[in-house]
Amino acid sequence: MIFREFPDKDMGRSTSGTVDRLRWTVFGFLWLMIFLSSGISLLYGQYTEDNRPDFLIRPYLQFATESEISLLWETTHPATSTVLYGKSRYDIGEAILDKKVEEKSHNTMHEIMLDSLDTGANYFYQVISVTETGDILKTDILPFKTAPKEKTPFAFTVFSDSQSNPEIWKKITNQALRERPDFALHAGDLVGLGYRKNEWIYDFFAPSYNFMKQVPVYTTLGNHEHDAAYYYQYFKNPVPEHYYSFTYGNAEFFLIDTNQYQEPGTLMYHWLEHALASSDAVWKMVIMHHPPYTSEENDYGDTHFERSRQGDAEAKGLIPLFENYGVDIVFYGHIHMYERTWPILNDEPVDKDGVIYINTGGSGGRLEQAAPTRAWFTNKVRTAYHFAYVAIQGETLQYQAIDDEGQVFDQFVLLSGREKKLAEELPPVTPKPKRERRVFRDTMHVYLETVNSSDNIVYTLDGSEPDLESKQVKGPVVLDKSATLKTTAFNEHGHSSVATYEYTKMEPLAGKSHADKFRNGINYQYYTGILDDEKETIANQLNFESSGAIQILDLDKIPHQKSNWGAVLSGYLEVPETGYYRFNGHAYHIFRFYLHGRLMIEEYNREIDGVAEVYLEEGLHPFEIEFHTHRPYNYMRFEYTGPDGIRKPITDLKFYRE
């Protein structure tokens, strides 16, 4: 760098020293700024507009009870969690947040439950997250309310099929917020494809933030969630989440995942039967995704040239439970239009004591049309974006259907619910075991239960149908060998259906030791092509392309084309201790899991968790996974539960290969 001297014409002398000093001062200051900014960058990290710490999903409310409520949110960077909150007060001029809950570990997904709250009370809250580098993320001060006492009036809204239409979903939730509901229900298909994180962030949570920051939403799954892990990450529902109930005021709500198997004899059917029979709520409502009744033009048969089945066959199988146990209204979606039935009993419209079915699938999915001719069960039908609004005071229920412009287009009033009988006034529910476990090592104690403790439960172990002469349950049924347990129950009002439960006695499968010198990782064989038969193995149908090894169980680590590809992964998984293990998993869209050469889980198309139970010895166990996808989504969810009873991702285990 060259410095030139410039004479000071006015002073008649050289100013080179002064100029040099000035220039070096300027350059020194610039270098100091560069050094400081570098130091700050090293200390705090360099952020751009794209990676500056922020809320990825802003805080929203979940699962409010009379004394608890949960807050969930996600940050772009790991951060600690703090929720300040306080009860509303009179005449103080500002919200007093005098209580605090903290989570000091750094996470991106945050969940904090506030407990010991007053019933039916108004509160205010503020969420603060602090990143590892000291960035502070803070919400405004926001309101929430706990569930009221039984006899307090309340109101709620019902949505379904928001399905990745953020403009309409925002419009619908903004209209719903004008009604100031206490809570909301969502009957599934929250997003268009549950595997895509961006749809959850930008299509579901961002448009509905104004609503969800102050109104808790209780949800169930639709087919578009594909049982993806994001659903379980973002919603706080009681285990097992595929089915649960909650009470609010004098009503009880039963949310079920109708993607699951739901026929008589399944876990969900028995749970719903027991839950409905046990409930003494004034109002009972079921929320599910698939329609027992619909007059839509072509989902269940194209009505322009053939007859429609007018509803989902499996969902129809639940109707006897709704009718027998006093369900007042069944809400569902799946069909993107509005339809309300007349009260129905025994598959006929009735003037009273029937179940009302309401299709409220208008929160964003592409709208559909009713059949060209009217169905026998239809009271009101409309193709429009909409939501449902329900207000309850004692034994009065007011209902409205409201479109995305805020216009009411359907309404009715019920002055009492359907007749509710106590459990002891009804035939018994089907006996079910208290535990789901179906395998054992030495002996198994099976505790069977109905709703009414005075029911007479009988059973057989020889495959015969149980009757009044069969052995009675007095304490646990003790098994010391594999058995088929059939059971039913009797009381003065009748008998239950017969349930069949298979129990298997087994010894732990032996594990190999590390002495055999296995290497870390998993072997794979890569295939391409279109499957003709989903029940057939992919190796027998597709084109073999290559083989290799990956270090972790991650499908993205396998070089593959965009769609119509599959893989067979094999190796050994390490079991840390001897005991009972439960594996569950599924994929998009074929998933098979073999252990010691045995097919343990096979799942395709339905995309619900397949489950396998087994006893394993400590050590290495040979496994194989078969996967195929016909679309550009290589999704697989695979989890296990060990002897500690905690469900974990399968990647928590170590994998080895020969």
XYZ file of C-alpha atoms in Angstrom:
658
model
C 0.000 0.000 0.000
C 1.409 3.441 -1.010
C 0.850 6.533 1.092
C 1.241 9.871 -0.639
C 2.067 13.194 1.021
C -0.210 16.135 0.415
C 1.193 19.595 1.419
C -0.992 21.855 3.478
C -1.227 24.828 1.169
C -2.681 27.061 3.808
C 0.003 26.309 6.408
C 2.867 26.038 3.943
C 4.178 22.828 5.568
C 3.949 19.035 5.087
C 1.211 17.144 7.012
C 2.400 13.606 6.157
C 2.853 12.620 9.826
C -0.616 13.816 10.756
C -2.172 12.092 7.740
C -0.291 8.879 8.459
C -1.408 8.915 12.052
C -5.003 9.521 10.976
C -4.883 6.761 8.381
C -3.351 4.268 10.798
C -6.003 5.208 13.347
C -8.746 4.533 10.807
C -7.189 1.244 9.690
C -6.619 0.194 13.283
C -10.237 0.884 14.105
C -11.369 -1.180 11.104
C -9.134 -4.102 12.103
C -10.460 -3.851 15.660
C -14.023 -4.051 14.352
C -13.124 -7.091 12.229
C -11.467 -8.756 15.219
C -14.401 -8.019 17.493
C -16.935 -9.223 14.953
C -14.873 -12.380 14.437
C -14.769 -12.916 18.175
C -18.485 -12.380 18.448
C -19.015 -14.806 15.573
C -16.845 -17.396 17.260
C -18.636 -16.855 20.536
C -22.218 -16.585 19.288
C -22.130 -18.151 15.840
C -22.670 -16.405 12.508
C -26.358 -15.944 11.748
C -27.996 -15.005 8.504
C -31.640 -14.296 7.891
C -32.033 -17.989 7.070
C -30.497 -19.432 10.230
C -31.118 -16.783 12.871
C -32.599 -18.369 16.029
C -36.373 -18.183 16.067
C -39.496 -20.112 16.901
C -39.945 -22.733 14.204
C -43.408 -23.501 15.593
C -44.694 -20.900 17.994
C -46.090 -22.043 21.366
C -49.538 -23.637 21.307
C -51.865 -25.210 23.883
C -52.584 -28.905 24.320
C -54.819 -31.117 26.443
C -56.471 -28.824 28.964
C -58.058 -30.431 32.021
C -59.562 -28.908 35.160
C -56.104 -28.597 36.727
C -53.525 -28.968 33.938
C -52.581 -27.711 30.499
C -49.567 -28.345 28.273
C -47.569 -25.982 26.079
C -45.560 -27.214 23.100
C -43.300 -25.356 20.696
C -40.242 -25.862 18.511
C -37.184 -23.644 18.090
C -34.733 -23.537 15.204
C -31.774 -23.918 17.586
C -31.398 -25.851 20.852
C -32.660 -23.741 23.728
C -33.780 -23.924 27.337
C -37.479 -23.610 28.151
C -39.293 -21.294 30.545
C -42.994 -20.622 30.938
C -44.074 -17.716 33.132
C -47.736 -17.754 34.068
C -50.250 -16.416 36.536
C -53.942 -16.362 37.296
C -56.019 -13.402 36.121
C -56.822 -10.756 38.751
C -59.171 -7.811 39.103
C -58.197 -4.156 38.619
C -54.415 -4.463 38.458
C -53.672 -2.949 35.043
C -51.325 -5.708 33.874
C -50.938 -9.473 33.853
C -49.080 -10.836 36.874
C -46.927 -13.831 35.910
C -45.891 -14.914 39.372
C -45.280 -18.617 38.658
C -42.628 -20.286 36.569
C -41.774 -23.699 35.110
C -38.321 -24.289 33.628
C -36.604 -26.952 31.543
C -32.858 -26.331 31.702
C -31.698 -28.814 29.056
C -31.184 -27.505 25.530
C -33.699 -28.904 23.033
C -35.374 -27.853 19.822
C -38.726 -29.485 20.700
C -40.186 -28.164 23.937
C -43.042 -29.431 26.095
C -44.001 -28.030 29.485
C -47.038 -28.968 31.518
C -48.580 -26.504 33.967
C -50.318 -28.279 36.830
C -52.082 -27.531 40.133
C -54.246 -24.993 38.295
C -57.672 -23.832 39.444
C -60.722 -25.305 37.724
C -62.406 -23.163 35.076
C -59.977 -20.305 35.687
C -58.425 -17.740 33.348
C -54.635 -17.509 33.231
C -51.977 -15.640 31.305
C -48.657 -17.071 30.101
C -45.448 -16.126 28.361
C -42.895 -18.488 26.816
C -39.174 -17.728 26.830
C -36.488 -19.801 25.115
C -32.779 -19.061 25.419
C -30.331 -20.630 22.968
C -26.876 -21.904 23.871
C -25.416 -18.683 22.505
C -27.672 -16.434 24.572
C -30.310 -15.510 22.001
C -33.660 -14.865 23.694
C -36.940 -15.824 22.052
C -40.048 -14.509 23.759
C -43.792 -14.551 23.069
C -46.328 -11.933 23.959
C -48.349 -12.445 27.129
C -51.195 -14.747 26.089
C -54.385 -16.143 27.695
C -55.558 -19.664 28.442
C -58.365 -21.247 30.435
C -58.676 -24.543 32.296
C -61.634 -26.913 31.860
C -64.727 -25.998 33.889
C -66.677 -27.872 36.530
C -69.291 -30.339 35.371
C -72.321 -28.030 35.394
C -70.652 -25.024 33.738
C -71.682 -24.127 30.144
C -68.984 -24.502 27.501
C -68.487 -24.425 23.732
C -66.173 -26.032 21.208
C -65.489 -26.142 17.477
C -64.887 -29.119 15.200
C -62.515 -29.228 12.213
C -61.368 -31.896 9.802
C -59.212 -32.215 6.692
C -57.236 -28.956 6.870
C -54.874 -30.921 4.627
C -52.179 -28.478 3.524
C -54.358 -25.601 2.419
C -52.897 -22.851 4.620
C -55.034 -20.018 3.248
C -58.341 -21.754 3.950
C -57.105 -23.263 7.226
C -56.132 -19.800 8.448
C -59.475 -18.423 7.365
C -61.386 -21.241 9.077
C -59.512 -20.948 12.381
C -59.847 -17.157 12.362
C -63.613 -17.510 11.905
C -63.734 -20.169 14.627
C -61.812 -17.922 17.031
C -64.559 -15.314 16.717
C -66.838 -17.779 18.532
C -64.378 -17.918 21.458
C -64.567 -21.713 21.926
C -63.128 -23.339 25.032
C -61.411 -26.000 22.911
C -61.485 -27.584 19.467
C -61.582 -31.075 17.979
C -59.843 -32.148 14.768
C -60.942 -35.379 13.063
C -57.759 -35.997 11.077
C -55.945 -35.209 7.843
C -54.333 -32.237 9.512
C -51.766 -32.096 6.689
C -51.495 -33.433 3.157
C -48.620 -35.796 3.869
C -47.484 -36.478 7.410
C -43.889 -37.295 6.377
C -43.185 -33.734 5.262
C -42.087 -31.553 8.156
C -42.646 -28.342 6.199
C -46.350 -29.103 5.914
C -46.645 -29.269 9.695
C -44.685 -26.048 10.143
C -46.064 -23.852 7.371
C -49.384 -25.406 6.362
C -50.812 -26.401 9.730
C -49.255 -24.582 12.689
C -48.339 -21.222 11.144
C -51.818 -20.440 9.733
C -53.606 -21.540 12.922
C -51.271 -19.867 15.433
C -53.743 -17.161 16.459
C -56.212 -19.904 17.331
C -53.933 -22.510 18.892
C -52.011 -20.072 21.091
C -55.145 -19.683 23.217
C -57.415 -22.649 22.345
C -56.307 -26.268 22.905
C -57.005 -28.641 20.006
C -57.674 -32.345 20.628
C -56.821 -34.448 17.581
C -57.017 -37.866 16.004
C -55.249 -39.192 12.927
C -56.475 -39.313 9.357
C -55.103 -41.342 6.481
C -52.955 -38.428 5.281
C -50.906 -38.430 8.482
C -49.634 -41.890 7.436
C -48.988 -42.534 11.132
C -45.819 -40.449 10.748
C -43.629 -39.622 13.732
C -44.271 -35.869 13.442
C -47.863 -36.358 14.601
C -46.704 -37.904 17.877
C -44.031 -35.240 18.280
C -46.423 -32.332 17.895
C -49.505 -33.505 19.796
C -49.871 -34.470 23.422
C -52.533 -37.142 23.685
C -52.861 -39.927 26.245
C -51.156 -43.245 25.494
C -51.673 -45.142 23.236
C -52.803 -42.025 21.294
C -54.634 -44.058 18.632
C -57.580 -43.958 20.999
C -58.320 -41.905 24.102
C -61.111 -39.998 25.794
C -61.452 -36.856 27.867
C -64.242 -35.169 29.802
C -65.112 -31.506 29.553
C -67.977 -30.144 31.617
C -70.798 -32.682 31.443
C -69.617 -34.263 28.176
C -67.157 -36.991 27.310
C -65.334 -37.164 23.983
C -63.957 -40.383 22.476
C -61.278 -39.947 19.796
C -60.354 -42.995 17.739
C -57.929 -43.587 14.870
C -59.982 -45.422 12.238
C -56.865 -46.201 10.225
C -56.251 -48.887 12.854
C -57.980 -52.239 12.750
C -61.312 -51.705 14.479
C -63.301 -54.884 14.008
C -64.751 -56.757 17.008
C -61.887 -58.544 18.720
C -59.349 -55.779 18.124
C -57.762 -53.758 20.903
C -59.413 -50.533 19.788
C -62.887 -52.052 19.527
C -62.673 -53.486 23.036
C -61.280 -50.232 24.417
C -64.104 -48.208 22.847
C -66.749 -50.655 24.067
C -65.440 -50.477 27.645
C -64.919 -46.693 27.555
C -68.422 -45.960 26.261
C -70.052 -48.372 28.697
C -68.100 -46.879 31.622
C -69.051 -43.285 30.853
C -71.861 -41.611 32.792
C -71.545 -38.279 30.951
C -74.704 -36.383 29.995
C -73.368 -36.012 26.456
C -71.208 -38.537 24.580
C -69.496 -37.727 21.305
C -67.152 -39.729 19.088
C -64.551 -38.143 16.826
C -62.968 -40.248 14.087
C -61.802 -39.824 10.523
C -63.701 -42.233 8.271
C -67.440 -41.891 7.542
C -70.024 -44.457 8.655
C -72.523 -42.540 6.466
C -71.814 -40.370 3.424
C -73.633 -39.522 0.208
C -70.439 -38.297 -1.534
C -70.507 -38.973 -5.257
C -67.608 -41.379 -5.854
C -65.492 -42.409 -2.847
C -67.510 -45.547 -2.078
C -68.813 -46.252 -5.565
C -69.222 -43.842 -8.480
C -72.843 -42.738 -8.258
C -72.816 -41.494 -11.861
C -72.925 -45.081 -13.103
C -73.089 -47.444 -10.097
C -74.392 -47.820 -6.564
C -72.506 -46.391 -3.587
C -71.826 -48.270 -0.351
C -72.478 -44.885 1.327
C -69.746 -45.177 3.926
C -66.648 -46.968 5.133
C -67.307 -50.658 5.819
C -65.065 -50.818 8.905
C -66.467 -47.596 10.350
C -69.969 -49.036 9.952
C -68.902 -51.890 12.220
C -68.677 -49.432 15.123
C -72.290 -48.274 14.784
C -73.681 -50.884 17.243
C -71.378 -49.485 19.935
C -72.600 -45.938 19.269
C -76.227 -47.045 19.443
C -75.903 -49.353 22.460
C -73.991 -46.952 24.704
C -75.784 -43.630 24.266
C -73.537 -41.758 21.824
C -75.271 -38.534 20.776
C -73.146 -37.268 17.875
C -70.388 -38.804 15.759
C -68.094 -36.285 14.020
C -65.830 -37.324 11.145
C -64.133 -36.097 7.986
C -62.303 -37.811 5.108
C -64.983 -36.582 2.700
C -64.376 -32.929 1.866
C -67.874 -31.592 2.196
C -70.555 -31.077 4.833
C -73.294 -33.554 5.629
C -75.576 -34.074 8.621
C -77.803 -37.094 8.949
C -81.162 -37.494 10.571
C -80.975 -39.285 13.921
C -80.333 -42.940 13.006
C -81.076 -46.139 14.893
C -80.828 -49.663 13.465
C -79.919 -48.207 10.084
C -83.156 -46.220 9.874
C -84.025 -42.558 10.486
C -85.929 -42.011 13.714
C -87.659 -39.112 15.428
C -85.813 -39.561 18.723
C -83.073 -41.545 20.461
C -81.022 -41.905 17.294
C -77.355 -41.086 16.696
C -76.595 -37.988 14.606
C -73.653 -38.302 12.210
C -71.896 -35.148 10.990
C -69.314 -35.028 8.213
C -67.326 -31.849 8.814
C -64.442 -32.335 6.374
C -64.287 -28.756 5.138
C -61.182 -27.203 6.702
C -59.042 -27.037 3.572
C -58.990 -30.222 1.491
C -60.126 -30.046 -2.118
C -63.929 -29.873 -1.973
C -66.081 -32.800 -3.080
C -69.682 -33.149 -4.196
C -72.673 -35.153 -3.018
C -74.189 -37.822 -5.241
C -76.662 -36.577 -7.865
C -79.592 -38.084 -5.931
C -80.348 -37.620 -2.238
C -79.441 -40.356 0.299
C -82.077 -41.682 2.707
C -80.113 -40.534 5.763
C -79.258 -36.986 4.625
C -80.753 -34.044 6.506
C -78.425 -31.318 5.256
C -75.640 -31.389 2.676
C -73.375 -28.610 1.412
C -70.146 -28.296 -0.548
C -68.282 -25.522 1.245
C -65.315 -24.846 3.475
C -66.662 -24.821 7.008
C -66.386 -25.792 10.661
C -68.861 -26.905 13.321
C -69.691 -24.976 16.494
C -71.326 -26.599 19.532
C -72.481 -24.902 22.757
C -73.709 -26.917 25.748
C -75.606 -25.808 28.828
C -76.820 -28.671 30.985
C -79.124 -30.794 28.834
C -79.347 -28.225 26.030
C -77.033 -28.549 23.044
C -76.969 -25.884 20.336
C -75.239 -26.672 17.047
C -74.228 -24.548 14.050
C -72.313 -25.188 10.841
C -70.445 -22.040 9.773
C -68.688 -21.456 6.444
C -65.362 -19.744 5.815
C -67.111 -16.377 5.415
C -68.716 -16.673 8.849
C -72.210 -17.499 7.574
C -74.343 -20.071 9.418
C -75.805 -22.577 6.940
C -77.066 -25.325 9.249
C -78.213 -25.473 12.857
C -80.253 -27.475 15.332
C -80.962 -27.725 19.059
C -81.130 -30.847 21.238
C -83.022 -30.415 24.501
C -81.727 -33.708 25.873
C -79.239 -36.349 24.885
C -79.960 -39.956 24.011
C -81.063 -42.297 26.781
C -78.079 -43.215 28.941
C -78.195 -46.506 30.832
C -75.820 -47.458 33.609
C -73.477 -50.382 33.019
C -75.392 -52.566 35.453
C -78.566 -52.017 33.402
C -77.004 -53.377 30.203
C -75.714 -56.722 28.957
C -72.006 -57.051 29.797
C -69.265 -55.744 27.572
C -66.855 -58.237 26.047
C -64.234 -59.300 28.610
C -60.749 -58.029 27.847
C -57.340 -58.611 29.455
C -55.927 -55.794 31.557
C -52.542 -56.195 29.811
C -51.777 -56.357 26.099
C -48.857 -58.779 26.430
C -49.456 -62.089 24.692
C -46.142 -63.968 25.162
C -44.608 -65.346 28.339
C -41.697 -67.479 29.563
C -42.841 -69.498 32.581
C -46.424 -68.649 33.531
C -48.877 -65.943 32.536
C -51.527 -64.488 34.842
C -54.367 -63.160 32.680
C -56.746 -60.769 34.421
C -60.035 -60.440 32.517
C -62.368 -57.510 33.145
C -65.724 -56.094 32.129
C -67.247 -52.785 33.199
C -69.664 -54.175 35.786
C -67.874 -56.042 38.573
C -70.898 -58.312 39.131
C -70.762 -59.774 35.604
C -70.113 -63.505 35.416
C -67.027 -64.028 33.228
C -66.399 -67.536 31.863
C -63.670 -68.952 29.631
C -62.260 -72.002 27.860
C -58.707 -73.003 26.920
C -59.473 -75.914 24.566
C -60.808 -73.918 21.613
C -64.480 -74.537 22.436
C -67.051 -71.759 22.688
C -67.636 -70.692 26.320
C -71.119 -70.859 27.826
C -72.752 -70.773 31.249
C -71.290 -74.200 32.033
C -67.729 -73.070 31.315
C -65.161 -72.316 33.993
C -65.785 -69.065 35.823
C -63.152 -66.385 36.287
C -62.283 -66.059 39.955
C -59.020 -64.184 40.006
C -56.432 -64.533 37.232
C -56.481 -67.224 34.553
C -53.078 -68.908 35.046
C -51.373 -70.256 31.914
C -48.318 -72.505 31.961
C -48.325 -73.380 28.255
C -49.396 -71.813 24.968
C -53.165 -71.495 24.802
C -56.179 -70.080 22.968
C -58.304 -68.317 25.567
C -61.954 -67.740 24.664
C -64.128 -65.723 27.003
C -67.582 -64.205 27.360
C -69.656 -62.668 30.159
C -73.232 -63.040 31.412
C -75.595 -61.044 33.583
C -79.372 -60.777 34.038
C -79.671 -58.583 30.920
C -77.883 -60.910 28.527
C -74.381 -61.887 27.463
C -71.443 -60.320 25.667
C -69.833 -61.399 22.436
C -67.049 -64.000 22.596
C -63.461 -62.772 22.508
C -60.467 -64.901 21.516
C -56.929 -64.230 22.766
C -53.843 -66.193 21.727
C -51.037 -66.681 24.276
C -47.630 -68.128 23.433
C -45.080 -69.598 25.802
C -41.525 -69.220 24.542
C -37.929 -69.414 25.586
C -35.676 -66.408 24.900
C -34.000 -66.520 21.508
C -30.254 -66.995 21.945
C -27.922 -64.138 21.090
C -24.413 -64.280 19.656
C -21.413 -62.739 21.401
C -18.926 -60.178 20.110
C -16.317 -62.936 20.073
C -17.381 -63.654 16.493
C -15.764 -60.349 15.486
C -18.639 -58.570 13.805
C -18.125 -55.179 12.195
C -20.216 -52.069 12.883
C -22.975 -51.338 10.389
C -25.733 -52.903 8.310
C -25.516 -54.672 4.950
C -27.963 -53.735 2.218
C -29.061 -54.912 -1.200
C -30.599 -52.244 -3.412
C -33.430 -52.937 -5.895
C -35.456 -50.900 -8.389
C -38.766 -51.449 -10.119
C -42.530 -51.531 -9.687
C -44.133 -54.182 -7.497
C -46.820 -56.350 -9.068
C -47.665 -58.173 -5.843
C -47.261 -56.362 -2.536
C -47.513 -59.639 -0.633
C -44.497 -61.073 -2.430
C -40.905 -60.315 -1.379
C -39.257 -57.507 -3.302
C -36.187 -59.618 -4.156
C -38.407 -61.933 -6.210
C -39.922 -59.083 -8.235
C -37.487 -56.200 -8.601
C -34.195 -55.624 -10.358
C -31.103 -56.036 -8.203
C -28.841 -53.000 -8.664
C -26.102 -52.952 -6.020
C -25.073 -53.883 -2.499
C -23.100 -52.190 0.239
C -23.088 -51.230 3.894
C -24.344 -48.317 5.965
C -23.247 -47.425 9.482
C -26.658 -46.437 10.840
C -30.239 -47.482 10.102
C -31.076 -44.567 7.819
C -32.625 -45.143 4.400
C -31.155 -41.873 3.122
C -27.688 -43.403 3.481
C -28.494 -45.894 0.711
C -27.820 -44.402 -2.766
C -31.183 -44.655 -4.517
C -33.372 -43.280 -7.258
C -36.278 -40.961 -6.502
C -39.081 -43.532 -6.419
C -39.893 -47.189 -7.110
C -36.979 -48.567 -5.200
C -36.442 -50.898 -2.303
C -33.820 -52.475 -0.123
C -33.176 -55.531 1.976
C -31.135 -54.608 5.057
C -29.526 -57.308 7.164
C -27.170 -57.750 10.065
C -27.343 -58.125 13.824
C -28.966 -55.908 16.409
C -27.515 -55.896 19.900
C -29.838 -56.503 22.842
C -28.335 -55.057 26.039
C -30.150 -57.357 28.494
C -32.224 -60.511 28.546
C -35.981 -60.045 28.735
C -39.237 -59.168 27.014
C -39.036 -57.003 23.875
C -41.777 -55.438 21.807
C -41.053 -54.120 18.300
C -43.342 -51.828 16.338
C -42.884 -50.265 12.951
C -44.160 -49.402 9.511
C -42.937 -47.706 6.346
C -44.137 -46.038 3.204
C -45.220 -48.279 1.872
C -43.844 -51.818 2.546
C -42.152 -52.881 5.771
C -41.192 -56.420 6.788
C -39.089 -57.231 9.828
C -37.496 -60.634 10.302
C -35.746 -61.755 13.492
C -33.815 -65.029 13.581
C -35.353 -65.757 10.181
C -38.926 -65.376 11.500
C -41.284 -62.853 9.929
C -42.212 -60.718 12.941
C -43.907 -57.699 11.307
C -45.463 -57.315 7.870
C -47.128 -54.017 7.012
C -48.065 -52.517 3.675
C -50.515 -49.933 2.332
C -52.437 -49.439 5.589
C -49.497 -47.674 7.240
C -50.157 -48.499 10.837
C -47.680 -49.961 13.264
C -47.131 -53.667 13.018
C -46.279 -55.133 16.427
C -44.153 -58.136 17.459
C -43.465 -59.535 20.929
C -40.513 -61.765 21.754
C -38.142 -62.796 24.534
C -34.473 -62.235 23.697
C -31.215 -63.090 25.411
C -28.523 -60.492 25.809
C -26.286 -60.399 22.731
C -26.463 -60.043 18.949
C -29.539 -61.194 17.050
C -29.782 -61.652 13.259
C -32.377 -59.456 11.589
C -33.578 -58.454 8.152
C -35.702 -55.516 7.034
C -37.492 -55.386 3.716
C -38.521 -51.952 2.428
C -40.074 -50.562 -0.736
C -41.565 -47.240 -1.789
C -43.302 -46.342 -5.040
C -43.215 -42.589 -4.328
C -40.418 -40.143 -3.467
C -40.897 -40.660 0.277
C -38.513 -43.136 1.868
C -40.178 -43.040 5.273
C -39.743 -45.728 7.917
C -40.597 -45.642 11.621
C -39.188 -48.469 13.712
C -39.213 -48.564 17.524
C -38.762 -51.027 20.356
C -39.669 -51.425 24.011
C -37.221 -53.284 26.227
C -37.405 -54.754 29.727
C -37.455 -51.218 31.185
C -40.861 -50.612 29.533
C -39.741 -47.427 27.743
C -40.520 -47.077 24.031
C -37.461 -45.927 22.062
C -36.329 -45.555 18.432
C -34.616 -48.671 17.108
C -31.563 -46.534 16.346
C -30.850 -46.511 20.097
C -29.621 -50.083 19.603
C -26.263 -50.935 18.061
C -26.050 -52.735 14.707
C -23.380 -55.095 13.398
C -22.675 -57.041 10.226
C -20.586 -59.966 9.162
